[in-house]
Amino acid sequence: MKSRMYLAVLFLLILVPVVRANMVTVVSIKGYAEVRRGMSEQWITLRVGDVLKPEDTIRTGEDAEVTLKVGLSIFSLPAFAIIDVGDIRHLTRNDLLLKLAMEEIRGLPDSRPSTGNATPTVMHGSRRRSSSYPVTYSEVGIMRLEGARALFRHKYYETTILAVKSTLHRYGLRNPLAARRLVAQAFERLGLMQQAIDEYVGCLSLDLSRAEKKEIQRNIRRLEKQL
Amino acid sequence: MVRYTLLPALVFLCWNSMSSQTIYAVRGIALGTETADPAYVSSLYSNPVGLLTVRNWEFMSSAVGSFNRRDAIGVGMVGVAYRIGEDQVGALSYTPTQNFLLRFEDAPITPENNGLWPLPSAIEFRDRFRIGFAHRLSDEIALGISGRWVEEDLRTAGSNLQQASVNVSSFLASLWSFNLGFSYNVTSSIRAGALIDNVLALREAYFPDHYRQYEFRPEKIVRIAGAYDVSDRLTVTAEVNSRFASIVGYEWNNVFDVPDFTVRQGFWMTSSSNPVEALSFGLGYSYRALKFDVAYVHFPGSQTPSEGIAPGAFEPLLSLHWNRYTTNRFAFSISYAYHTGTEPLVRIEDVQFFSMVFPVNYRVHAMRPLGYARVQNTTDKTVSARLSFFVPKLMSSPTNTSQFYLGPHEVRDIPFTAEFNESILSVHDETFRDARIAVMEAEVNDYTDIEYKKVLILGRNFWNGDPLMLKYFVTPDEPRVKAFARKALYENIDFLESLPPERQPLEKARLVFNRLANLLSYYADEKTFTSVEEFDRVQYPSETLDLRGGDCDDLSVCYSALMNSLGFETAFVDVRYDSVDENGDNAHIYLLVDTKLPAYVWSSLTSNERKLVVRRNSTNRETLWIPIEPTLITKGFDAAWEQGALEYYHDVELMLGQLRGTVKIVDVY
């Protein structure tokens, strides 16, 4: 009888984490953070203990930080970042390459027109820490890039690549070099050297300083040796 | 010479017999020229190459008549043709009563004892017998030769004063003349022909010297012609000849969608002051092995004297069929193609259909084969043939394949298509219809073998679940659909005009959807089980508006049609699940609506960019598309948009549905 009880407890200890493996919960919040549920257009305050779904989006204010539990792992979102909860996942290499191929077939450009053509739906204003702080259109792009960096740090390289490309597509960062460099690094971490080289080569068409150009060329040569 | 005018016309007994000219190629007369496109036994009287259209045996009889009060209808010709070998056909014809009679006016009756030759009172030309032979040299080239025997009968009237009697003298002459014909198949739809009338004339017997000028002198005429199949139904022909005349004509088959009913017309033109020498018109009908043809030819400038011609005005006849004495006349013929029971040259061994027919997308079968027929060449020569497919009442005319070649004893599967017409949309429930599949040998131009097979036609609302087929249910041009969509906008025209341009597409979509929301409900329909398998039923947009509701595919089709009618492109998102829902469905449809706005203005429409999909439209531009879940019809546009966006994000972005094959996005242009 006792042995059966121990087995049941052991089973539950194993099962519960497995069951909760795909759930994302908010473990801690420093500063101010918000969540947008699904396709809603409203941001609401994020609280500790909130369970997040893949279709949710969270963002952090200045000097904020959010810690999430993703299955058995921990994920930290730094200050002034936006991330789609659904991006906190791994893809197979095949899925990533197919997705990229589909994007290529669609012919999505890497850069967007200047944000001067866009009509912002939020007011211009300085960053604030209080609720429902408005952010500008271009700041959204920067925040999303920051979120992509968080994905990179936590080794979600596949979704880093997709998130950065999506950000470049929608928001047209003033200086896309940092974003493209991040994509190249993610490719490199995945062992996709040729794709990394292609990304660095694409960077050469940007308006770069001499130092930046040299650095890019150095990376290209380094990767070519590894091929 | 002393002339006496005595009793008139006693000797002209034959005047009450056939005095009409020889016009036996009834089809050729109606068409104007058969030089490039001859057919049947009657091609003995035009281009003998046409004999090669005879499959086995063919019998023909024709009759002619005119509206001249002295003429009557009579048998013109009886003929028979027989296929001697694979590439040879021979024919014979006999014209018992078709004579060409010229009567001379006031021909004096000369006393017999005055030692003078009397002037002729009449000359009768009898084109009695014809014989012909045609030989195919290759798939493109054929030769034919025909010969005829013409008998000439010149009559004079002399008087015996002592016996007070009138004696008629008759002088006979005869000759053989030959025609040489040639044909060339330039392409499968263009044929060229050449004919030399009277290439050779051999006189057998002569009139006495005093009457030699009345002998028939057949004119050598060179004819060059072409025929072109404008379509399966229409052929046009044209000829020029050494008489400086040109002839054009056409033959129109399956007129008024009546199978095997033909109309023909011809125009003869010359360079004379009267440019239209003759007009002709004809009809043809075939029923199985029988063919009926009728023709009428009208000569606007006919000069036949009613009472005869003056001997001094006589000019030697160069043609018995076509001269200045030829009058308006009609002709008809009947022919019968008899087969001695030998195997058809090309035989249908089997017929299979690739699929059943869904009326909703009936047009695809005009391009995509509906099935195939396994055909066999039973001969040891290469043959060319065509397949024909026909379903009565659902097709206007048979759909023919292009010509194909079969090698000796070759067996091949020939795919066929079907051009259904709109009457197929009146089929409401599955039904089996008899389809006729026939193979037609090109040379014979007649069906050599026919198979009847049942084809399954499903009901107009049947759908096989393929999203590619669903778009055929979208009918944006239906008046009710157009009116509904336009009214939704017209009722809010002031509001729309007050909006900035980038907001208008979204608001139009909202207005139409919300108008629909006031009318419709969502409900799942039942599956339909046919004799073969299970199908879904989809309502056409007007039916959904009438029934005031539908399931996901009905509502998607309806809303798609409404937006299409306003010029917005849409796309169906078809999602397959691993398990079934409470309705027993393992699939779901919703749709995307193209705002036509460039991707970078997304923030004008929403602050949540995932509510919009960026994809290319038909103009290859990247635009913003709105996902809509139509089953939330009663909840309004915003709820439908939010749910549609959520489903799209889940199905396509998170689950990578397009990569995994569980999501198909089908554009509805």
PDB file of N, CA and C in Angstrom, chain B residues 9-20 68-72 100-104 122-124 155 304-308:
ATOM      1  N   ALA B   9     -43.795  21.322-133.488  1.00  0.00           N
ATOM      2  CA  ALA B   9     -43.675  20.673-132.166  1.00  0.00           C
ATOM      3  C   ALA B   9     -44.122  19.225-132.093  1.00  0.00           C
ATOM      4  N   LEU B  10     -44.614  18.622-133.193  1.00  0.00           N
ATOM      5  CA  LEU B  10     -45.037  17.222-133.077  1.00  0.00           C
ATOM      6  C   LEU B  10     -43.870  16.315-132.731  1.00  0.00           C
ATOM      7  N   VAL B  11     -42.755  16.707-133.300  1.00  0.00           N
ATOM      8  CA  VAL B  11     -41.596  15.855-133.074  1.00  0.00           C
ATOM      9  C   VAL B  11     -40.992  16.050-131.689  1.00  0.00           C
ATOM     10  N   PHE B  12     -41.542  17.017-131.017  1.00  0.00           N
ATOM     11  CA  PHE B  12     -40.872  17.320-129.739  1.00  0.00           C
ATOM     12  C   PHE B  12     -41.531  16.560-128.605  1.00  0.00           C
ATOM     13  N   LEU B  13     -41.700  15.319-128.861  1.00  0.00           N
ATOM     14  CA  LEU B  13     -42.297  14.490-127.816  1.00  0.00           C
ATOM     15  C   LEU B  13     -41.464  14.512-126.556  1.00  0.00           C
ATOM     16  N   CYS B  14     -40.216  14.496-126.841  1.00  0.00           N
ATOM     17  CA  CYS B  14     -39.346  14.453-125.678  1.00  0.00           C
ATOM     18  C   CYS B  14     -39.379  15.746-124.884  1.00  0.00           C
ATOM     19  N   TRP B  15     -39.987  16.746-125.400  1.00  0.00           N
ATOM     20  CA  TRP B  15     -40.056  18.008-124.660  1.00  0.00           C
ATOM     21  C   TRP B  15     -40.764  17.820-123.332  1.00  0.00           C
ATOM     22  N   ASN B  16     -41.646  16.865-123.288  1.00  0.00           N
ATOM     23  CA  ASN B  16     -42.329  16.624-122.021  1.00  0.00           C
ATOM     24  C   ASN B  16     -41.545  15.719-121.095  1.00  0.00           C
ATOM     25  N   SER B  17     -40.478  15.218-121.569  1.00  0.00           N
ATOM     26  CA  SER B  17     -39.641  14.433-120.664  1.00  0.00           C
ATOM     27  C   SER B  17     -38.658  15.379-120.001  1.00  0.00           C
ATOM     28  N   MET B  18     -37.669  14.820-119.376  1.00  0.00           N
ATOM     29  CA  MET B  18     -36.715  15.644-118.649  1.00  0.00           C
ATOM     30  C   MET B  18     -35.929  16.488-119.607  1.00  0.00           C
ATOM     31  N   SER B  19     -36.013  17.712-119.412  1.00  0.00           N
ATOM     32  CA  SER B  19     -35.185  18.600-120.221  1.00  0.00           C
ATOM     33  C   SER B  19     -34.284  19.432-119.328  1.00  0.00           C
ATOM     34  N   SER B  20     -34.193  19.022-118.120  1.00  0.00           N
ATOM     35  CA  SER B  20     -33.354  19.799-117.210  1.00  0.00           C
ATOM     36  C   SER B  20     -31.906  19.394-117.368  1.00  0.00           C
ATOM     37  N   ASN B  68     -39.527  25.716-114.334  1.00  0.00           N
ATOM     38  CA  ASN B  68     -39.983  25.949-115.706  1.00  0.00           C
ATOM     39  C   ASN B  68     -41.228  25.116-115.943  1.00  0.00           C
ATOM     40  N   ARG B  69     -42.217  25.714-116.515  1.00  0.00           N
ATOM     41  CA  ARG B  69     -43.498  25.003-116.644  1.00  0.00           C
ATOM     42  C   ARG B  69     -43.412  23.761-117.483  1.00  0.00           C
ATOM     43  N   ARG B  70     -42.384  23.630-118.297  1.00  0.00           N
ATOM     44  CA  ARG B  70     -42.296  22.446-119.122  1.00  0.00           C
ATOM     45  C   ARG B  70     -41.595  21.287-118.412  1.00  0.00           C
ATOM     46  N   ASP B  71     -40.975  21.610-117.296  1.00  0.00           N
ATOM     47  CA  ASP B  71     -40.180  20.571-116.646  1.00  0.00           C
ATOM     48  C   ASP B  71     -40.951  19.926-115.536  1.00  0.00           C
ATOM     49  N   ALA B  72     -40.511  18.749-115.174  1.00  0.00           N
ATOM     50  CA  ALA B  72     -41.116  18.045-114.047  1.00  0.00           C
ATOM     51  C   ALA B  72     -39.987  17.397-113.264  1.00  0.00           C
ATOM     52  N   PHE B 100     -30.302  16.927-121.652  1.00  0.00           N
ATOM     53  CA  PHE B 100     -30.329  18.359-121.940  1.00  0.00           C
ATOM     54  C   PHE B 100     -30.849  18.529-123.353  1.00  0.00           C
ATOM     55  N   LEU B 101     -32.008  19.150-123.460  1.00  0.00           N
ATOM     56  CA  LEU B 101     -32.657  19.267-124.754  1.00  0.00           C
ATOM     57  C   LEU B 101     -32.677  20.718-125.188  1.00  0.00           C
ATOM     58  N   LEU B 102     -32.215  20.958-126.390  1.00  0.00           N
ATOM     59  CA  LEU B 102     -32.306  22.297-126.979  1.00  0.00           C
ATOM     60  C   LEU B 102     -33.260  22.222-128.169  1.00  0.00           C
ATOM     61  N   ARG B 103     -34.239  23.050-128.133  1.00  0.00           N
ATOM     62  CA  ARG B 103     -35.205  23.084-129.239  1.00  0.00           C
ATOM     63  C   ARG B 103     -34.951  24.339-130.046  1.00  0.00           C
ATOM     64  N   PHE B 104     -35.029  24.191-131.307  1.00  0.00           N
ATOM     65  CA  PHE B 104     -34.816  25.348-132.190  1.00  0.00           C
ATOM     66  C   PHE B 104     -36.169  25.910-132.608  1.00  0.00           C
ATOM     67  N   ALA B 122     -34.092  19.956-133.077  1.00  0.00           N
ATOM     68  CA  ALA B 122     -33.759  19.793-131.652  1.00  0.00           C
ATOM     69  C   ALA B 122     -32.471  18.992-131.532  1.00  0.00           C
ATOM     70  N   ILE B 123     -31.787  19.219-130.458  1.00  0.00           N
ATOM     71  CA  ILE B 123     -30.612  18.399-130.128  1.00  0.00           C
ATOM     72  C   ILE B 123     -30.761  17.970-128.667  1.00  0.00           C
ATOM     73  N   GLU B 124     -30.584  16.709-128.476  1.00  0.00           N
ATOM     74  CA  GLU B 124     -30.659  16.193-127.107  1.00  0.00           C
ATOM     75  C   GLU B 124     -29.294  15.634-126.719  1.00  0.00           C
ATOM     76  N   ARG B 155     -31.959  15.998-134.223  1.00  0.00           N
ATOM     77  CA  ARG B 155     -33.160  15.627-134.985  1.00  0.00           C
ATOM     78  C   ARG B 155     -33.513  16.727-135.975  1.00  0.00           C
ATOM     79  N   THR B 304     -32.674  31.373-120.894  1.00  0.00           N
ATOM     80  CA  THR B 304     -33.311  30.311-121.667  1.00  0.00           C
ATOM     81  C   THR B 304     -34.560  30.828-122.373  1.00  0.00           C
ATOM     82  N   PRO B 305     -34.602  30.736-123.651  1.00  0.00           N
ATOM     83  CA  PRO B 305     -35.800  31.188-124.370  1.00  0.00           C
ATOM     84  C   PRO B 305     -36.931  30.205-124.140  1.00  0.00           C
ATOM     85  N   SER B 306     -38.113  30.722-123.981  1.00  0.00           N
ATOM     86  CA  SER B 306     -39.235  29.835-123.679  1.00  0.00           C
ATOM     87  C   SER B 306     -39.693  29.065-124.903  1.00  0.00           C
ATOM     88  N   GLU B 307     -39.420  29.588-126.041  1.00  0.00           N
ATOM     89  CA  GLU B 307     -39.933  28.937-127.242  1.00  0.00           C
ATOM     90  C   GLU B 307     -38.840  28.348-128.112  1.00  0.00           C
ATOM     91  N   GLY B 308     -37.611  28.332-127.654  1.00  0.00           N
ATOM     92  CA  GLY B 308     -36.544  27.769-128.484  1.00  0.00           C
ATOM     93  C   GLY B 308     -35.617  28.834-129.013  1.00  0.00           C
TER      94      GLY B 308
END
